[in-house]
């Protein structure tokens, strides 16, 4: 007991030391901490100047620094967390978890009871440390006297040893239930207090420390028998050593009902050990001893109930603005402006080389250098020449050849300003080129023969009266077609007389059925148009000649031109 008390004391001192990190920090930095040179308070703003040159402005509650002030003064803003005390009272039911078989505790036969605890916590923002003290009890169920209990088993063992008769009446056994299991505890540990919106808070307490547990007292006696009245059969008692280490974790969800009061639900779990003593008659045959045994049982459970919390001693966080030294002026590189060469074209194999010029747009041109890059416009994006110079003009060296062969050559170039060899401006770019070798114009030749565009339209079945007429033999005219690349052939799959069935170019304007146009299934009447093409550009010129003709698929070479219908008067 003395050793465990020493351990608990050391643990409490350790927790307290860990809860005050500023103690260790102050001891380390006290020798190097700057001293205060002056402190001036004006309109709720305290300006403190330290020996290292740092200036700190502390704003009292209800005051603020104008945003323009700290923006123009390059002020660093830092907000300290709130510090306050918090008391929480928790009350509700407690449910045991012990040595169970089929859902029943067969060691102490515990049933749900009640609990009440009180915790005091010191918070720094959402993190804190606190101490919790409380009391809880668990009732003893009537199952302790049933067939699963130690009392019943002891009676059966005494009957087997002959110390009790087999026909012992149940009324001869006197059961008593003196007290329930009770826990007193004192725990310490960290806390988290997390605000959810403006009204809700979630609080988590993790605690460890000392449990003082009294085991329940119950047993049985014989009213009459071989041992005389009130003879002991079995008894469970509390142990002389009741103190054990344990731990708990609690979760509160509370709603703020006033500025400093909050009410909500609580759930927590705990675990510790319960020492106990059992006393009973020795069941060995012929023995008259009473046996006493010390034992320990794991003891744990869950608590559910209400939580009521109250905060006080709140130290509102102050807004601190630290004046920093002004930042260095940014380095700016200004893009130069190119002069002269943009878009210029030199003659074929000209020996003249371009001279590249530009002007600076910087207010401090003496601090600038210029990066010149020359590219050939072939899509490679790799400069064929580059140079850094302080001048505002550049002539290409003799070893840089620009004109190559008889083809046209294009180039482009860019100039950037560079400051301190690390800041580059955007590039200003321009292009120039060399003309290709002149070539003699070749007159285009005109076609020696006339060409005609002809079209075949529609197709309707011929009446039977036309089929009986004698057919006139028509000499097959020679048709020469122009290559399809001049005028593409078009076919229509729609069986309407207004659609073009076939279209091509020929040198013979006479009506002829094209060789590659499928013949109709029955004798039919078609329309034929022909128009002369201009030899220069192959565009249709002149009037369009139109014909109607009759064709029999059995004799496709016999094409008859049909006369126009007479106009109605």
Short mmCIF file of C-alpha atoms in Angstrom, two decimals, residues 6-485:
data_model
loop_
_atom_site.label_atom_id
_atom_site.label_comp_id
_atom_site.label_asym_id
_atom_site.label_seq_id
_atom_site.Cartn_x
_atom_site.Cartn_y
_atom_site.Cartn_z
CA UNK A 6 4.36 6.61 -3.53
CA UNK A 7 3.79 5.69 -7.20
CA UNK A 8 0.51 7.62 -7.31
CA UNK A 9 2.16 10.66 -5.77
CA UNK A 10 4.96 10.61 -8.31
CA UNK A 11 2.41 10.23 -11.11
CA UNK A 12 0.45 13.27 -9.91
CA UNK A 13 3.63 15.37 -9.73
CA UNK A 14 4.57 14.27 -13.27
CA UNK A 15 1.15 15.26 -14.65
CA UNK A 16 1.35 18.64 -12.98
CA UNK A 17 4.82 19.23 -14.42
CA UNK A 18 3.67 18.26 -17.91
CA UNK A 19 0.62 20.52 -17.62
CA UNK A 20 2.85 23.56 -17.14
CA UNK A 21 5.22 23.59 -20.14
CA UNK A 22 5.83 27.27 -19.66
CA UNK A 23 7.72 26.47 -16.40
CA UNK A 24 10.49 24.64 -18.21
CA UNK A 25 10.51 27.12 -21.04
CA UNK A 26 10.85 30.09 -18.72
CA UNK A 27 13.79 28.48 -16.93
CA UNK A 28 15.61 28.01 -20.23
CA UNK A 29 14.91 31.39 -21.75
CA UNK A 30 15.09 33.59 -18.67
CA UNK A 31 18.76 34.26 -19.28
CA UNK A 32 18.22 35.26 -22.93
CA UNK A 33 14.82 36.94 -22.71
CA UNK A 34 14.99 40.59 -23.86
CA UNK A 35 14.19 43.28 -21.33
CA UNK A 36 11.49 45.93 -21.63
CA UNK A 37 12.77 49.36 -22.60
CA UNK A 38 9.48 51.28 -22.52
CA UNK A 39 5.72 50.70 -22.17
CA UNK A 40 3.13 53.21 -23.38
CA UNK A 41 -0.67 52.73 -23.18
CA UNK A 42 -2.96 54.83 -25.34
CA UNK A 43 -6.68 54.18 -26.03
CA UNK A 44 -6.48 50.58 -24.87
CA UNK A 45 -3.38 49.77 -26.95
CA UNK A 46 -0.21 49.05 -24.97
CA UNK A 47 2.98 49.48 -26.96
CA UNK A 48 5.96 47.63 -25.46
CA UNK A 49 9.47 48.11 -26.81
CA UNK A 50 12.09 45.45 -25.98
CA UNK A 51 15.84 45.67 -25.83
CA UNK A 52 16.20 43.64 -29.03
CA UNK A 53 14.21 46.26 -30.97
CA UNK A 54 10.97 44.30 -31.11
CA UNK A 55 7.75 46.31 -30.74
CA UNK A 56 4.63 44.52 -29.44
CA UNK A 57 1.20 46.11 -29.33
CA UNK A 58 -1.31 44.50 -26.95
CA UNK A 59 -4.95 45.37 -27.51
CA UNK A 60 -7.25 45.43 -24.49
CA UNK A 61 -10.78 43.99 -24.60
CA UNK A 62 -13.12 46.22 -26.56
CA UNK A 63 -10.34 47.87 -28.57
CA UNK A 64 -8.87 47.08 -31.94
CA UNK A 65 -6.18 48.28 -34.28
CA UNK A 66 -7.30 49.94 -37.46
CA UNK A 67 -6.64 47.62 -40.41
CA UNK A 68 -4.92 50.38 -42.36
CA UNK A 69 -2.49 50.83 -39.47
CA UNK A 70 -1.12 47.32 -39.34
CA UNK A 71 -1.26 46.81 -43.11
CA UNK A 72 0.75 49.95 -43.81
CA UNK A 73 3.09 49.23 -40.88
CA UNK A 74 3.71 45.58 -41.93
CA UNK A 75 2.27 44.15 -38.70
CA UNK A 76 2.25 40.45 -37.87
CA UNK A 77 -0.95 39.39 -36.09
CA UNK A 78 -1.03 36.55 -33.52
CA UNK A 79 -3.99 35.55 -31.31
CA UNK A 80 -3.49 33.80 -27.96
CA UNK A 81 -5.95 31.08 -26.92
CA UNK A 82 -8.47 31.65 -24.15
CA UNK A 83 -7.64 30.41 -20.66
CA UNK A 84 -10.35 29.49 -18.18
CA UNK A 85 -11.47 27.09 -15.42
CA UNK A 86 -14.22 24.54 -15.97
CA UNK A 87 -16.26 22.51 -13.43
CA UNK A 88 -18.30 19.56 -14.70
CA UNK A 89 -20.77 17.47 -12.69
CA UNK A 90 -21.83 14.11 -14.15
CA UNK A 91 -24.64 11.90 -12.84
CA UNK A 92 -26.38 8.80 -14.20
CA UNK A 93 -26.49 5.01 -14.23
CA UNK A 94 -23.50 2.68 -14.26
CA UNK A 95 -23.43 -0.75 -15.90
CA UNK A 96 -20.87 -3.34 -14.71
CA UNK A 97 -18.69 -5.51 -16.93
CA UNK A 98 -17.08 -8.38 -14.97
CA UNK A 99 -16.57 -12.15 -14.89
CA UNK A 100 -19.72 -13.18 -16.77
CA UNK A 101 -21.13 -16.48 -18.08
CA UNK A 102 -24.21 -16.34 -20.31
CA UNK A 103 -24.50 -12.64 -19.50
CA UNK A 104 -24.40 -13.14 -15.70
CA UNK A 105 -21.67 -12.08 -13.30
CA UNK A 106 -20.73 -15.31 -11.49
CA UNK A 107 -18.16 -13.74 -9.14
CA UNK A 108 -20.02 -10.92 -7.42
CA UNK A 109 -23.40 -11.04 -9.23
CA UNK A 110 -23.38 -7.27 -9.84
CA UNK A 111 -26.31 -5.35 -11.34
CA UNK A 112 -26.49 -1.72 -12.63
CA UNK A 113 -26.25 1.07 -10.10
CA UNK A 114 -25.65 4.83 -10.11
CA UNK A 115 -22.71 7.24 -10.21
CA UNK A 116 -21.86 10.85 -9.55
CA UNK A 117 -18.57 12.62 -10.31
CA UNK A 118 -17.14 16.13 -10.21
CA UNK A 119 -14.18 17.33 -12.29
CA UNK A 120 -12.21 20.58 -12.24
CA UNK A 121 -10.20 21.46 -15.38
CA UNK A 122 -7.84 24.25 -16.35
CA UNK A 123 -8.08 24.96 -20.09
CA UNK A 124 -5.58 26.65 -22.43
CA UNK A 125 -7.57 26.95 -25.63
CA UNK A 126 -8.91 23.49 -26.46
CA UNK A 127 -6.26 21.66 -24.37
CA UNK A 128 -6.42 21.37 -20.61
CA UNK A 129 -5.62 19.26 -17.57
CA UNK A 130 -7.95 18.40 -14.74
CA UNK A 131 -8.78 16.26 -11.73
CA UNK A 132 -11.90 14.14 -11.24
CA UNK A 133 -13.38 12.69 -8.03
CA UNK A 134 -16.48 10.53 -7.83
CA UNK A 135 -18.55 7.77 -6.30
CA UNK A 136 -20.44 4.84 -7.82
CA UNK A 137 -22.14 1.69 -6.55
CA UNK A 138 -23.39 -1.58 -8.06
CA UNK A 139 -26.21 -3.65 -6.60
CA UNK A 140 -25.97 -7.40 -5.98
CA UNK A 141 -28.47 -9.58 -7.83
CA UNK A 142 -30.43 -12.42 -6.25
CA UNK A 143 -28.61 -14.90 -8.49
CA UNK A 144 -25.87 -15.15 -5.84
CA UNK A 145 -28.08 -17.73 -4.06
CA UNK A 146 -28.90 -19.65 -7.26
CA UNK A 147 -27.28 -22.82 -8.70
CA UNK A 148 -24.43 -20.78 -10.29
CA UNK A 149 -23.40 -19.21 -6.99
CA UNK A 150 -20.66 -20.23 -4.59
CA UNK A 151 -23.20 -20.75 -1.77
CA UNK A 152 -25.10 -23.45 -3.62
CA UNK A 153 -21.89 -25.19 -4.67
CA UNK A 154 -20.58 -25.17 -1.06
CA UNK A 155 -23.84 -26.70 0.19
CA UNK A 156 -23.60 -29.47 -2.42
CA UNK A 157 -19.96 -30.15 -1.48
CA UNK A 158 -20.87 -30.35 2.25
CA UNK A 159 -23.63 -32.86 1.41
CA UNK A 160 -21.14 -35.04 -0.50
CA UNK A 161 -18.70 -34.96 2.44
CA UNK A 162 -21.45 -36.00 4.84
CA UNK A 163 -21.38 -32.79 6.82
CA UNK A 164 -24.92 -31.91 5.70
CA UNK A 165 -27.80 -34.31 5.19
CA UNK A 166 -29.00 -34.94 1.63
CA UNK A 167 -32.55 -34.02 2.59
CA UNK A 168 -31.59 -30.64 4.02
CA UNK A 169 -34.69 -28.44 3.70
CA UNK A 170 -34.28 -25.13 1.83
CA UNK A 171 -35.72 -23.26 4.81
CA UNK A 172 -32.72 -24.33 6.88
CA UNK A 173 -30.40 -22.07 4.87
CA UNK A 174 -30.45 -18.39 5.79
CA UNK A 175 -29.19 -15.96 3.07
CA UNK A 176 -28.13 -12.43 3.79
CA UNK A 177 -27.15 -9.54 1.50
CA UNK A 178 -25.47 -6.84 3.57
CA UNK A 179 -24.00 -4.28 1.12
CA UNK A 180 -23.39 -3.51 -2.58
CA UNK A 181 -20.05 -2.88 -4.35
CA UNK A 182 -18.87 0.71 -3.91
CA UNK A 183 -16.16 2.73 -5.71
CA UNK A 184 -14.54 6.00 -4.67
CA UNK A 185 -11.99 7.37 -7.12
CA UNK A 186 -9.64 10.31 -7.59
CA UNK A 187 -8.16 10.67 -11.08
CA UNK A 188 -6.07 13.20 -13.03
CA UNK A 189 -5.33 13.66 -16.72
CA UNK A 190 -5.63 15.77 -19.89
CA UNK A 191 -8.78 17.22 -21.47
CA UNK A 192 -9.94 18.40 -24.86
CA UNK A 193 -12.69 21.02 -25.10
CA UNK A 194 -13.66 21.44 -28.77
CA UNK A 195 -16.32 24.02 -29.75
CA UNK A 196 -18.76 22.95 -32.50
CA UNK A 197 -20.33 26.16 -33.72
CA UNK A 198 -21.39 28.81 -31.23
CA UNK A 199 -23.55 26.64 -28.96
CA UNK A 200 -22.26 23.05 -28.93
CA UNK A 201 -19.10 21.70 -27.28
CA UNK A 202 -17.48 18.27 -27.32
CA UNK A 203 -15.39 17.53 -24.21
CA UNK A 204 -13.10 14.51 -23.82
CA UNK A 205 -11.45 13.72 -20.45
CA UNK A 206 -8.81 10.99 -20.10
CA UNK A 207 -8.04 10.25 -16.47
CA UNK A 208 -5.87 7.87 -14.46
CA UNK A 209 -5.36 7.48 -10.74
CA UNK A 210 -6.61 5.72 -7.62
CA UNK A 211 -9.78 3.62 -7.10
CA UNK A 212 -10.89 2.69 -3.55
CA UNK A 213 -13.22 -0.27 -3.99
CA UNK A 214 -15.29 -2.13 -1.37
CA UNK A 215 -16.43 -5.55 -2.54
CA UNK A 216 -20.06 -6.52 -1.84
CA UNK A 217 -20.94 -8.51 1.30
CA UNK A 218 -23.27 -11.48 1.07
CA UNK A 219 -23.37 -15.05 2.39
CA UNK A 220 -25.43 -17.92 3.92
CA UNK A 221 -25.86 -19.64 7.34
CA UNK A 222 -27.58 -22.74 8.70
CA UNK A 223 -30.37 -22.07 11.12
CA UNK A 224 -30.12 -25.57 12.59
CA UNK A 225 -27.94 -28.60 11.95
CA UNK A 226 -24.83 -30.43 13.03
CA UNK A 227 -22.99 -27.17 13.50
CA UNK A 228 -25.65 -25.58 15.61
CA UNK A 229 -27.67 -22.49 14.92
CA UNK A 230 -26.19 -19.79 12.71
CA UNK A 231 -23.39 -21.98 11.35
CA UNK A 232 -21.45 -20.34 8.46
CA UNK A 233 -21.62 -21.86 4.98
CA UNK A 234 -20.07 -19.08 2.80
CA UNK A 235 -19.41 -15.36 2.95
CA UNK A 236 -17.86 -12.72 0.67
CA UNK A 237 -16.34 -9.63 2.31
CA UNK A 238 -14.31 -6.61 1.38
CA UNK A 239 -10.55 -6.93 1.54
CA UNK A 240 -8.47 -4.93 3.96
CA UNK A 241 -6.53 -3.55 0.94
CA UNK A 242 -9.07 -1.64 -1.14
CA UNK A 243 -6.87 0.70 -3.20
CA UNK A 244 -6.09 -0.13 -6.83
CA UNK A 245 -4.95 1.88 -9.84
CA UNK A 246 -7.45 2.48 -12.62
CA UNK A 247 -8.37 4.70 -15.55
CA UNK A 248 -11.41 6.23 -17.19
CA UNK A 249 -12.32 8.18 -20.31
CA UNK A 250 -15.37 10.44 -20.50
CA UNK A 251 -17.13 12.05 -23.47
CA UNK A 252 -19.52 14.99 -23.03
CA UNK A 253 -21.65 16.63 -25.71
CA UNK A 254 -23.10 19.82 -24.24
CA UNK A 255 -25.28 22.72 -25.39
CA UNK A 256 -24.63 26.21 -24.02
CA UNK A 257 -27.75 27.32 -22.12
CA UNK A 258 -26.14 30.51 -20.81
CA UNK A 259 -22.90 32.40 -21.23
CA UNK A 260 -21.02 30.22 -18.70
CA UNK A 261 -23.36 27.21 -18.32
CA UNK A 262 -23.81 24.18 -20.56
CA UNK A 263 -25.95 21.03 -20.27
CA UNK A 264 -25.68 17.80 -22.22
CA UNK A 265 -25.14 14.04 -22.32
CA UNK A 266 -22.26 12.03 -20.90
CA UNK A 267 -20.81 8.59 -21.65
CA UNK A 268 -17.73 7.14 -20.01
CA UNK A 269 -15.93 3.87 -19.41
CA UNK A 270 -13.63 2.76 -16.61
CA UNK A 271 -11.45 -0.19 -15.58
CA UNK A 272 -9.76 -1.16 -12.31
CA UNK A 273 -9.47 -4.19 -9.95
CA UNK A 274 -11.53 -5.23 -6.92
CA UNK A 275 -9.82 -7.10 -4.04
CA UNK A 276 -12.14 -9.32 -1.96
CA UNK A 277 -12.13 -12.04 0.74
CA UNK A 278 -14.16 -15.28 0.78
CA UNK A 279 -14.85 -17.30 3.97
CA UNK A 280 -16.38 -20.81 4.01
CA UNK A 281 -16.50 -24.18 5.72
CA UNK A 282 -13.85 -26.64 4.55
CA UNK A 283 -15.68 -29.19 2.39
CA UNK A 284 -13.08 -31.91 3.01
CA UNK A 285 -14.48 -34.98 4.82
CA UNK A 286 -13.81 -34.96 8.54
CA UNK A 287 -12.44 -31.37 8.52
CA UNK A 288 -13.89 -28.78 10.86
CA UNK A 289 -11.83 -25.82 9.58
CA UNK A 290 -13.11 -22.54 8.25
CA UNK A 291 -11.17 -21.40 5.15
CA UNK A 292 -10.41 -17.74 4.31
CA UNK A 293 -9.09 -16.71 0.90
CA UNK A 294 -7.89 -13.35 -0.53
CA UNK A 295 -8.59 -12.77 -4.26
CA UNK A 296 -8.73 -10.01 -6.92
CA UNK A 297 -11.30 -9.58 -9.72
CA UNK A 298 -11.15 -7.32 -12.80
CA UNK A 299 -13.71 -4.58 -12.38
CA UNK A 300 -14.98 -2.35 -15.20
CA UNK A 301 -18.10 -0.84 -16.68
CA UNK A 302 -19.87 1.93 -18.57
CA UNK A 303 -21.59 5.06 -17.27
CA UNK A 304 -24.34 7.01 -19.02
CA UNK A 305 -26.04 10.16 -17.82
CA UNK A 306 -26.16 13.95 -17.84
CA UNK A 307 -23.33 16.47 -17.69
CA UNK A 308 -23.61 20.03 -16.34
CA UNK A 309 -20.59 22.32 -16.79
CA UNK A 310 -19.73 25.82 -15.65
CA UNK A 311 -16.80 27.99 -16.76
CA UNK A 312 -15.27 30.81 -14.75
CA UNK A 313 -12.09 32.86 -14.47
CA UNK A 314 -11.95 33.30 -18.24
CA UNK A 315 -8.91 35.20 -19.49
CA UNK A 316 -9.82 36.40 -22.98
CA UNK A 317 -7.09 36.06 -25.56
CA UNK A 318 -5.47 39.31 -26.55
CA UNK A 319 -4.60 40.24 -30.11
CA UNK A 320 -0.92 41.04 -30.41
CA UNK A 321 0.54 42.92 -33.39
CA UNK A 322 4.31 42.76 -33.84
CA UNK A 323 5.90 45.44 -36.03
CA UNK A 324 8.30 43.80 -38.44
CA UNK A 325 11.06 45.47 -40.45
CA UNK A 326 9.86 46.60 -43.88
CA UNK A 327 10.33 43.97 -46.59
CA UNK A 328 13.00 44.56 -49.21
CA UNK A 329 11.87 46.28 -52.38
CA UNK A 330 10.97 43.75 -55.06
CA UNK A 331 13.35 43.35 -57.99
CA UNK A 332 11.56 44.16 -61.24
CA UNK A 333 12.90 43.51 -64.74
CA UNK A 334 11.24 45.55 -67.50
CA UNK A 335 10.88 44.08 -70.99
CA UNK A 336 12.82 46.12 -73.61
CA UNK A 337 11.31 47.46 -76.84
CA UNK A 338 12.75 46.18 -80.16
CA UNK A 339 13.61 48.63 -82.96
CA UNK A 340 13.97 48.31 -86.73
CA UNK A 341 14.19 44.71 -87.90
CA UNK A 342 10.67 43.39 -87.39
CA UNK A 343 9.25 41.94 -90.64
CA UNK A 344 12.17 43.01 -92.86
CA UNK A 345 12.95 40.79 -95.91
CA UNK A 346 16.46 40.73 -97.46
CA UNK A 347 17.18 39.92 -101.12
CA UNK A 348 18.27 36.50 -102.28
CA UNK A 349 21.86 35.81 -101.16
CA UNK A 350 22.22 39.30 -99.76
CA UNK A 351 25.52 39.87 -97.99
CA UNK A 352 23.90 42.38 -95.63
CA UNK A 353 23.51 41.21 -92.07
CA UNK A 354 20.85 42.61 -89.78
CA UNK A 355 21.74 44.91 -86.89
CA UNK A 356 19.50 44.30 -83.89
CA UNK A 357 18.57 47.30 -81.74
CA UNK A 358 16.32 47.87 -78.76
CA UNK A 359 15.74 50.35 -75.98
CA UNK A 360 15.37 49.89 -72.23
CA UNK A 361 12.13 50.64 -70.36
CA UNK A 362 13.68 50.46 -66.89
CA UNK A 363 14.03 53.54 -64.67
CA UNK A 364 17.53 52.19 -63.81
CA UNK A 365 18.98 50.88 -67.09
CA UNK A 366 22.49 50.81 -65.61
CA UNK A 367 21.45 47.78 -63.51
CA UNK A 368 20.30 45.80 -66.54
CA UNK A 369 21.85 43.30 -68.90
CA UNK A 370 20.17 41.93 -72.02
CA UNK A 371 19.83 38.33 -73.14
CA UNK A 372 19.65 38.05 -76.96
CA UNK A 373 18.49 34.79 -78.64
CA UNK A 374 18.26 34.07 -82.39
CA UNK A 375 16.12 31.20 -83.76
CA UNK A 376 15.55 29.71 -87.18
CA UNK A 377 11.82 29.40 -87.89
CA UNK A 378 11.88 25.63 -88.40
CA UNK A 379 9.95 24.63 -85.26
CA UNK A 380 13.02 23.48 -83.30
CA UNK A 381 12.71 26.16 -80.56
CA UNK A 382 16.50 25.90 -80.06
CA UNK A 383 18.46 29.14 -80.46
CA UNK A 384 21.17 29.07 -83.11
CA UNK A 385 22.92 31.95 -81.35
CA UNK A 386 22.58 33.73 -78.00
CA UNK A 387 24.55 36.35 -76.14
CA UNK A 388 24.32 38.48 -72.99
CA UNK A 389 25.33 42.11 -73.40
CA UNK A 390 25.13 45.48 -71.66
CA UNK A 391 24.67 47.28 -75.00
CA UNK A 392 21.34 48.11 -76.62
CA UNK A 393 22.43 46.85 -80.07
CA UNK A 394 24.03 43.72 -81.44
CA UNK A 395 25.61 42.64 -84.76
CA UNK A 396 25.95 38.96 -85.52
CA UNK A 397 29.52 37.61 -85.66
CA UNK A 398 30.91 36.44 -89.01
CA UNK A 399 30.66 32.76 -88.13
CA UNK A 400 26.84 32.93 -87.90
CA UNK A 401 25.56 32.19 -91.44
CA UNK A 402 21.92 32.96 -92.17
CA UNK A 403 21.35 32.39 -95.95
CA UNK A 404 21.55 28.73 -96.99
CA UNK A 405 20.69 27.47 -100.51
CA UNK A 406 18.06 28.85 -102.83
CA UNK A 407 15.06 28.49 -100.51
CA UNK A 408 13.39 31.24 -98.52
CA UNK A 409 14.74 31.50 -94.94
CA UNK A 410 12.88 33.00 -91.96
CA UNK A 411 14.29 33.86 -88.54
CA UNK A 412 13.01 35.36 -85.32
CA UNK A 413 14.80 36.72 -82.28
CA UNK A 414 14.00 37.75 -78.70
CA UNK A 415 15.53 40.12 -76.15
CA UNK A 416 15.05 39.97 -72.35
CA UNK A 417 16.36 42.27 -69.65
CA UNK A 418 18.18 40.63 -66.71
CA UNK A 419 18.64 42.22 -63.27
CA UNK A 420 21.22 40.89 -60.78
CA UNK A 421 21.61 37.81 -62.98
CA UNK A 422 18.47 36.23 -61.42
CA UNK A 423 15.37 38.18 -62.45
CA UNK A 424 14.35 37.93 -66.11
CA UNK A 425 11.76 40.09 -67.82
CA UNK A 426 9.28 38.94 -70.42
CA UNK A 427 10.79 38.59 -73.89
CA UNK A 428 10.09 41.01 -76.74
CA UNK A 429 10.35 39.19 -80.11
CA UNK A 430 10.49 40.08 -83.82
CA UNK A 431 11.13 38.28 -87.14
CA UNK A 432 12.94 38.80 -90.45
CA UNK A 433 13.82 36.71 -93.53
CA UNK A 434 15.70 36.22 -96.79
CA UNK A 435 13.90 35.86 -100.12
CA UNK A 436 14.15 32.68 -102.22
CA UNK A 437 15.84 32.46 -105.63
CA UNK A 438 13.58 33.94 -108.33
CA UNK A 439 12.09 31.39 -110.77
CA UNK A 440 10.88 31.96 -114.36
CA UNK A 441 7.13 31.90 -114.90
CA UNK A 442 5.91 28.99 -117.03
CA UNK A 443 2.81 29.74 -119.13
CA UNK A 444 0.10 27.18 -118.67
CA UNK A 445 -0.88 25.22 -121.84
CA UNK A 446 -4.47 25.33 -122.98
CA UNK A 447 -6.37 22.24 -124.09
CA UNK A 448 -6.36 21.75 -127.92
CA UNK A 449 -9.88 20.31 -128.13
CA UNK A 450 -13.22 21.48 -126.83
CA UNK A 451 -14.72 19.83 -123.80
CA UNK A 452 -18.36 19.47 -122.79
CA UNK A 453 -20.09 18.83 -119.50
CA UNK A 454 -23.04 16.44 -119.83
CA UNK A 455 -25.62 15.20 -117.31
CA UNK A 456 -28.19 12.38 -117.37
CA UNK A 457 -31.41 13.12 -115.43
CA UNK A 458 -34.20 11.03 -113.96
CA UNK A 459 -35.64 8.01 -115.70
CA UNK A 460 -39.32 7.09 -116.21
CA UNK A 461 -40.73 3.91 -117.68
CA UNK A 462 -41.66 4.34 -121.36
CA UNK A 463 -45.31 3.73 -122.42
CA UNK A 464 -46.11 0.54 -124.36
CA UNK A 465 -46.89 2.50 -127.54
CA UNK A 466 -43.25 3.50 -127.87
CA UNK A 467 -41.98 -0.06 -127.61
CA UNK A 468 -43.71 -1.18 -130.87
CA UNK A 469 -42.20 1.51 -133.05
CA UNK A 470 -39.32 0.49 -135.31
CA UNK A 471 -36.02 1.30 -133.92
CA UNK A 472 -33.57 3.36 -135.77
CA UNK A 473 -30.02 2.16 -135.72
CA UNK A 474 -27.75 4.75 -134.27
CA UNK A 475 -24.04 4.64 -134.81
CA UNK A 476 -22.28 4.53 -131.52
CA UNK A 477 -20.50 7.86 -131.16
CA UNK A 478 -17.01 7.87 -129.85
CA UNK A 479 -16.87 9.42 -126.40
CA UNK A 480 -13.61 10.42 -124.86
CA UNK A 481 -13.70 11.14 -121.14
CA UNK A 482 -11.44 13.53 -119.35
CA UNK A 483 -9.58 12.19 -116.27
CA UNK A 484 -11.78 12.26 -113.20
CA UNK A 485 -9.51 14.66 -111.46
#
